mmCIF file of C-alpha atoms in Angstrom:
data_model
loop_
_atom_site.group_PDB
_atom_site.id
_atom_site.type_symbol
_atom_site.label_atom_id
_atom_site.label_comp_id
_atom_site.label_asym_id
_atom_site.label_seq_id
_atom_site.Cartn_x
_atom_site.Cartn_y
_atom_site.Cartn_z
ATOM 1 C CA UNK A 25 108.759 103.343 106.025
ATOM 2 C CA UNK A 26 110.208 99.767 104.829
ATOM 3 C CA UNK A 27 107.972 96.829 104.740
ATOM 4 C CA UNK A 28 107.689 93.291 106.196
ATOM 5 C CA UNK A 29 110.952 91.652 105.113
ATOM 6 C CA UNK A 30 111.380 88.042 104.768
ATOM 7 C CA UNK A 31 113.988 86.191 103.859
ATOM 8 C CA UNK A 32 114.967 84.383 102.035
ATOM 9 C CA UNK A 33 112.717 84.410 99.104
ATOM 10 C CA UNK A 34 113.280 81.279 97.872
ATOM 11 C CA UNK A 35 114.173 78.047 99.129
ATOM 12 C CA UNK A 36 114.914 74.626 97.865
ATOM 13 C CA UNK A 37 115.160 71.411 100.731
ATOM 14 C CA UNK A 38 115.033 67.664 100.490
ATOM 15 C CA UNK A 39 112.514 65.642 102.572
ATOM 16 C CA UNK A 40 113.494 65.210 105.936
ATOM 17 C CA UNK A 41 115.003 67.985 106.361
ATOM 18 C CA UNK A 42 114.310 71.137 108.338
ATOM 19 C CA UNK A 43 114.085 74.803 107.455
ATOM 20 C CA UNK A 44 113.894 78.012 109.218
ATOM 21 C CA UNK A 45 112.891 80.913 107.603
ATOM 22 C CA UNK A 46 113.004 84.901 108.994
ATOM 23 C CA UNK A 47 110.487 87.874 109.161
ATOM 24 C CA UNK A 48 111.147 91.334 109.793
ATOM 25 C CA UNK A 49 108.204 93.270 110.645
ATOM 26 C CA UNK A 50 107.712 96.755 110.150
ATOM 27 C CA UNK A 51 109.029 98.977 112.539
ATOM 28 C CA UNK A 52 106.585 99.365 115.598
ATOM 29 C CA UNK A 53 104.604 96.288 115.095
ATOM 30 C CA UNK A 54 104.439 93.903 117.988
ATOM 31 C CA UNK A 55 102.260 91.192 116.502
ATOM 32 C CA UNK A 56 103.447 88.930 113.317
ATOM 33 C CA UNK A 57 101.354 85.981 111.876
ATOM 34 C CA UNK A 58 102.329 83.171 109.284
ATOM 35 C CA UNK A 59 100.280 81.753 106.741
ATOM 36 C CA UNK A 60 101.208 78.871 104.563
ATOM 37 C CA UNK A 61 99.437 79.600 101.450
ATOM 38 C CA UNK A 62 98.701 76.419 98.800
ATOM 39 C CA UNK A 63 97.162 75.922 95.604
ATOM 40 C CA UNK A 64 94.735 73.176 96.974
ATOM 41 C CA UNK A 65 94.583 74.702 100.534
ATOM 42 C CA UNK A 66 94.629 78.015 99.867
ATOM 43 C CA UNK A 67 95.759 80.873 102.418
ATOM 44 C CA UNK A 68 95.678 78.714 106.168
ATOM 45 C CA UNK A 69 96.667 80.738 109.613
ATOM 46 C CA UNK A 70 99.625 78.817 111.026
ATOM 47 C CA UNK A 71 100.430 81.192 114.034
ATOM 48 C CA UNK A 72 100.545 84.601 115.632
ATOM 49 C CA UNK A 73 103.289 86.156 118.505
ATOM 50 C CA UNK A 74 102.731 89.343 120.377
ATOM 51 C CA UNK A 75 105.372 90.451 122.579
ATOM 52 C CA UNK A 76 107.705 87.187 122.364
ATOM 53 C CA UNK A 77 104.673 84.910 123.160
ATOM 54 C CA UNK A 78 102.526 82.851 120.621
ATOM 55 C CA UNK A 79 98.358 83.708 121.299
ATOM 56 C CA UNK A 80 97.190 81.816 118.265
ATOM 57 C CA UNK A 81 97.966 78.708 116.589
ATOM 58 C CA UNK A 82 96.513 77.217 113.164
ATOM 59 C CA UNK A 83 95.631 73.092 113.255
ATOM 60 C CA UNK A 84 98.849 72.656 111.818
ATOM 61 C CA UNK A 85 101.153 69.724 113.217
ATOM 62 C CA UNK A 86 103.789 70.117 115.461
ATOM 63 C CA UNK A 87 106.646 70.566 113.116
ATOM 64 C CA UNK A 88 105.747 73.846 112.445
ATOM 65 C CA UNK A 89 107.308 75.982 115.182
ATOM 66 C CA UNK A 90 107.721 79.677 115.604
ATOM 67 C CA UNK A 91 109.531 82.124 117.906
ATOM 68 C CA UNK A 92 109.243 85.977 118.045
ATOM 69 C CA UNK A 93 112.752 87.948 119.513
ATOM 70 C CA UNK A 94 112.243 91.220 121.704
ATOM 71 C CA UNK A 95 112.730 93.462 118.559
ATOM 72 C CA UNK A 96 109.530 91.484 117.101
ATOM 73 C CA UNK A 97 111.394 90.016 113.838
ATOM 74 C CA UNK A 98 110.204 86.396 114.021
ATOM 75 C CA UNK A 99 110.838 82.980 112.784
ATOM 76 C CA UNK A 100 109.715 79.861 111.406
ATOM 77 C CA UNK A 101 110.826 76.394 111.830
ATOM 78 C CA UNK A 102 109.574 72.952 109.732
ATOM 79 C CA UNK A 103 111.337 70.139 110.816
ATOM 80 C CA UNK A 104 110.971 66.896 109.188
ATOM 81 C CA UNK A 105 110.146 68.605 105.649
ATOM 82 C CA UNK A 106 107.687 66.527 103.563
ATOM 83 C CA UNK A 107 106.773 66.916 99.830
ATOM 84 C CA UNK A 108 103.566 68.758 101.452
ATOM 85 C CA UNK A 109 105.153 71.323 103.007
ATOM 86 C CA UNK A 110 105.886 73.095 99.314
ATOM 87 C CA UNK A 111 104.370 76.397 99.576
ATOM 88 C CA UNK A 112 104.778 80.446 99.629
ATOM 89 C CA UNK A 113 104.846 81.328 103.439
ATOM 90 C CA UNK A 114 103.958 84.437 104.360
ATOM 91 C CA UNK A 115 104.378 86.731 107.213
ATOM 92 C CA UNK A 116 102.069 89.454 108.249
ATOM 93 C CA UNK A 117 102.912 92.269 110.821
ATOM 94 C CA UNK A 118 100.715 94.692 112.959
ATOM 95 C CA UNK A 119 100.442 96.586 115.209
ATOM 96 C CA UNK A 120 99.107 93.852 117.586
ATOM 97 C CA UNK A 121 97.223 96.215 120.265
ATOM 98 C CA UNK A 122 93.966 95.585 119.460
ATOM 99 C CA UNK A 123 91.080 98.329 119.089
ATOM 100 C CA UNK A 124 90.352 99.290 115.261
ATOM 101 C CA UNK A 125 93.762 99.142 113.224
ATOM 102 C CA UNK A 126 94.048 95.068 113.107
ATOM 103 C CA UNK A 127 94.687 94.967 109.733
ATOM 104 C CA UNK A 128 97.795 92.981 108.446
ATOM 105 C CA UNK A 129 100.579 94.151 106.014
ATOM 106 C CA UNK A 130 102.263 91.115 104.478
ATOM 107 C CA UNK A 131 105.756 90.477 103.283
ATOM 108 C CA UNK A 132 106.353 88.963 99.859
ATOM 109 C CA UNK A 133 106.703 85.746 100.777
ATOM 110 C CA UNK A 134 109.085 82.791 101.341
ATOM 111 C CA UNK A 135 108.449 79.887 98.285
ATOM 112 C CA UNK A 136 109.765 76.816 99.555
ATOM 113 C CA UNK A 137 110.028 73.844 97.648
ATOM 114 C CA UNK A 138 110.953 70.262 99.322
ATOM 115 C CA UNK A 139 112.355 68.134 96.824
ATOM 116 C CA UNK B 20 83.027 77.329 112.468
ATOM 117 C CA UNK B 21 83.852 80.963 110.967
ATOM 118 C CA UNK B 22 84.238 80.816 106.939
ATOM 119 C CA UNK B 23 84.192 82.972 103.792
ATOM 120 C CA UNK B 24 83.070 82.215 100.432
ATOM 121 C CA UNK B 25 84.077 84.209 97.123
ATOM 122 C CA UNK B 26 82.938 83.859 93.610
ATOM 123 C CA UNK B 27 84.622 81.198 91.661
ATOM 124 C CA UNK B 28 87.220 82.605 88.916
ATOM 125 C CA UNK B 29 88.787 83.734 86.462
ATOM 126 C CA UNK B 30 86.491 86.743 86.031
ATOM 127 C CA UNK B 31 88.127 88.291 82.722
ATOM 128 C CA UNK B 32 86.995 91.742 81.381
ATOM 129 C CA UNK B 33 87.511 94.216 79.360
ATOM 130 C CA UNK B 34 88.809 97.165 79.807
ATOM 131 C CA UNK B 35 86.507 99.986 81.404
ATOM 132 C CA UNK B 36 84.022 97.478 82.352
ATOM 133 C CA UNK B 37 82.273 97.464 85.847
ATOM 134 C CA UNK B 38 83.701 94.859 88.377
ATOM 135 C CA UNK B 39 81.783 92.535 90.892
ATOM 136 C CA UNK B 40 83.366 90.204 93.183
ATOM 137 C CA UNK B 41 81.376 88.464 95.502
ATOM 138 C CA UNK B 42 82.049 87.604 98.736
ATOM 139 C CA UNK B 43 80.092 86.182 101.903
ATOM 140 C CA UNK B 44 81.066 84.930 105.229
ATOM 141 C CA UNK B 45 79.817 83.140 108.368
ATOM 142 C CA UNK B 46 80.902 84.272 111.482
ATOM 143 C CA UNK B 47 79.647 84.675 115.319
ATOM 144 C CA UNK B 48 79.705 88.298 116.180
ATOM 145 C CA UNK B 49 80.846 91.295 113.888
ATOM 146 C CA UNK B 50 84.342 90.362 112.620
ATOM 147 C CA UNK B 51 86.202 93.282 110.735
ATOM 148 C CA UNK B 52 86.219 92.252 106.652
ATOM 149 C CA UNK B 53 88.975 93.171 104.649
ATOM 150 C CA UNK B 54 89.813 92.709 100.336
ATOM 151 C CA UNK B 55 93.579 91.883 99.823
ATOM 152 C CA UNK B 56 95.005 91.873 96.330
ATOM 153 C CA UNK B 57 97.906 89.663 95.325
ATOM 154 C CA UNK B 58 100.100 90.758 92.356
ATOM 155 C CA UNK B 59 101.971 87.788 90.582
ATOM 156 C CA UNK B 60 105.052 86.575 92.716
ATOM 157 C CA UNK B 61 104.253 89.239 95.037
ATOM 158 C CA UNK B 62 102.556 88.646 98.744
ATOM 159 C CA UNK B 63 99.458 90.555 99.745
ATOM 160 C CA UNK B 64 98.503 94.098 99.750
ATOM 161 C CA UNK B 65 95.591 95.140 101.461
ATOM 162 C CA UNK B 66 93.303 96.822 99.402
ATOM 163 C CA UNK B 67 90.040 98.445 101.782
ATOM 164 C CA UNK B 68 88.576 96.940 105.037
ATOM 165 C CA UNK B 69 85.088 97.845 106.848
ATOM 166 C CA UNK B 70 84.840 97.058 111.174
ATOM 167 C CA UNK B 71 81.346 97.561 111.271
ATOM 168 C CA UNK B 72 77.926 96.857 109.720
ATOM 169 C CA UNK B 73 77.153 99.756 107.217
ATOM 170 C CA UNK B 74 80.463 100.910 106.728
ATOM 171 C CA UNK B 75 82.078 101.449 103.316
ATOM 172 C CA UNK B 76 85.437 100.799 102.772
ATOM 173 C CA UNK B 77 87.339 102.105 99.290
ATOM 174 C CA UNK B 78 90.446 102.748 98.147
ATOM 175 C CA UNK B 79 92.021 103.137 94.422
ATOM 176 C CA UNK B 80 88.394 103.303 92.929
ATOM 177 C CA UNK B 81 87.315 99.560 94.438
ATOM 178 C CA UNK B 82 84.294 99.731 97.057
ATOM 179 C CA UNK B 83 82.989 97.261 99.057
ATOM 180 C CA UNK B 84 80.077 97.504 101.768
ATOM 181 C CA UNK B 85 79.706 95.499 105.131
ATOM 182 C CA UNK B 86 76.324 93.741 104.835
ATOM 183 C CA UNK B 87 75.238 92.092 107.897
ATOM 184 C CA UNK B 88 72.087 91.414 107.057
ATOM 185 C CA UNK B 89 72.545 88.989 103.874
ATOM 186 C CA UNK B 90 76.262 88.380 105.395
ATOM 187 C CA UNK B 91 78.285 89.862 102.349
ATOM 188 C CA UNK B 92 81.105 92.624 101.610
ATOM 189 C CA UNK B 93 80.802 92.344 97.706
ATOM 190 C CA UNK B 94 84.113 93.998 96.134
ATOM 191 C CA UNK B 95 82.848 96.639 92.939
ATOM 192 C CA UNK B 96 84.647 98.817 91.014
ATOM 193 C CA UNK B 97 83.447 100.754 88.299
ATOM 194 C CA UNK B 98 85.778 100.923 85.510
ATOM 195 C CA UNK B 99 88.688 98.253 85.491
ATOM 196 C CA UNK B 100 92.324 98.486 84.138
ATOM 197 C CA UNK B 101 94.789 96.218 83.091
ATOM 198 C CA UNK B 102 96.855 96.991 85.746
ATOM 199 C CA UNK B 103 94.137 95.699 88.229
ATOM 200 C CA UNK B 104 94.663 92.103 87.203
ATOM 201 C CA UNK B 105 95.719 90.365 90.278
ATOM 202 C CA UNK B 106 94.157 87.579 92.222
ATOM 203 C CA UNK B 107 91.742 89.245 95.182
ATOM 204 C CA UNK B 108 90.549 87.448 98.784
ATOM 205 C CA UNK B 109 87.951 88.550 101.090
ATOM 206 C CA UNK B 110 89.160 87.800 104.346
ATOM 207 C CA UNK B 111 87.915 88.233 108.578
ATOM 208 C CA UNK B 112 89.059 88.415 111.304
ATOM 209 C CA UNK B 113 88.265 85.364 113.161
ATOM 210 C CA UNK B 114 87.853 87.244 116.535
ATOM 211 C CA UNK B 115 88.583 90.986 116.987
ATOM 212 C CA UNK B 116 92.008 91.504 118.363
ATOM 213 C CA UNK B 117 93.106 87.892 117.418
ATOM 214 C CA UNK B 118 94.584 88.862 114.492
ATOM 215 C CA UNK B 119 93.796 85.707 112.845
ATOM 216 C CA UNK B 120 92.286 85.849 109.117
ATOM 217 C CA UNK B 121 90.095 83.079 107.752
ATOM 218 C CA UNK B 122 90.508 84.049 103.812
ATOM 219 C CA UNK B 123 88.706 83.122 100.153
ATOM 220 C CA UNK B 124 90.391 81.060 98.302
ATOM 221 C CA UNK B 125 90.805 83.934 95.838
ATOM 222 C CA UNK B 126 89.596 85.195 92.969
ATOM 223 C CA UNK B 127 91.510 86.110 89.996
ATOM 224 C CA UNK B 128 90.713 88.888 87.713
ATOM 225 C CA UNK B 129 92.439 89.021 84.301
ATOM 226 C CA UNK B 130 91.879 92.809 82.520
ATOM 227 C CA UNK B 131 91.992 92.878 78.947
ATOM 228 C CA UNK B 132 92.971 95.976 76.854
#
């Protein structure tokens, strides 16, 4: 059974610019989460989609966007990159239907460094 | 707001010798606690998880028990290896079904042989 893909695995952008960046779930997950994971800051929720519709959001600003598609790979969108964005981003899929099994299997990451 | 605390680290060791990570969290309710383990330039893997007070969860010789009443979920395992260096969080579930994780900032473990 493959893993959460995400692609790509490394990115390099200038300030100002904007990025999108792509998870593939594992097959039969609905629900995929991002986390934007820091030195300083550590691992911090950004957002979660179930089903083509966001239910949770991090207190991150309003450049960071996200979108699921009806198979349930997802994306990410930072406009307006600052020298803060740098991170690893990581996806996380599950099954998203509740009861016991909530765990979260994550991808290996997206590193993205704004230049 | 809901939070979770680990141990400070490194925590180095030698080989063979018995491994305590501690962990707490404050939470309303009973969240589900999990232990992820991060591998260098890899993402996370999740390594045991416990939904309920009491329970025990294990996997690959690491244990860790869900402690409501001093608020803990204390990662043990009783001889290391080298191959178990890796940076580990404690993470919950913020609310069940949310599937949103408030996580440690991480603890890493460094093995020697």
């Amino acid at each position: 059974k493959a893993g959460v893909t995400q692609t790509p695995r490394y990115l390099i952008k200038t300030r100002g610019q904007q990025v999108t960046l792509s998870c593939s779930p594992i097959s039969g997950h609905r629900s995929v989460s991002w986390y934007q994971q820091t030195p300083g800051q550590g691992l911090q929720f950004l957002f979660e989609y179930f089903s083509e519709t966001q239910r949770n959001k991090g207190n991150f600003p309003g450049r960071f966007s996200g979108r699921q598609f009806s198979n349930s790979r997802s994306e990410m969108n930072v406009s307006t990159l600052e020298l803060g964005d740098s991170a690893l981003y990581l996806c996380a899929s599950s099954l998203g239907g509740g009861g016991m099994n909530t765990e979260a299997f994550f991808g290996q990451g997206t590193r993205l460094t704004v230049v | 707001g809901n939070s979770v605390t680990q141990m400070e680290g490194p925590v180095t060791l030698s080989e063979e010798a018995f491994l305590t990570i501690n962990c707490t969290y404050t939470a309303t309710g009973y969240p589900s606690l999990f232990w992820y383990v991060q591998y260098p330039g890899e993402g996370l893997q999740l390594l045991l998880k416990a939904t309920k007070a009491d329970d025990k969860g294990s996997n690959k010789g690491f244990e860790a028990t869900y402690r409501k009443e001093t608020t803990s979920f204390h990662l043990e395992k009783g001889s290391v290896q080298v191959s178990d260096s890796a940076v580990y969080f404690c993470a919950l579930e913020e609310a069940s079904g949310t599937y949103k994780y408030i996580f440690g900032t991480g603890t890493r473990l460094k093995v020697l042989a």
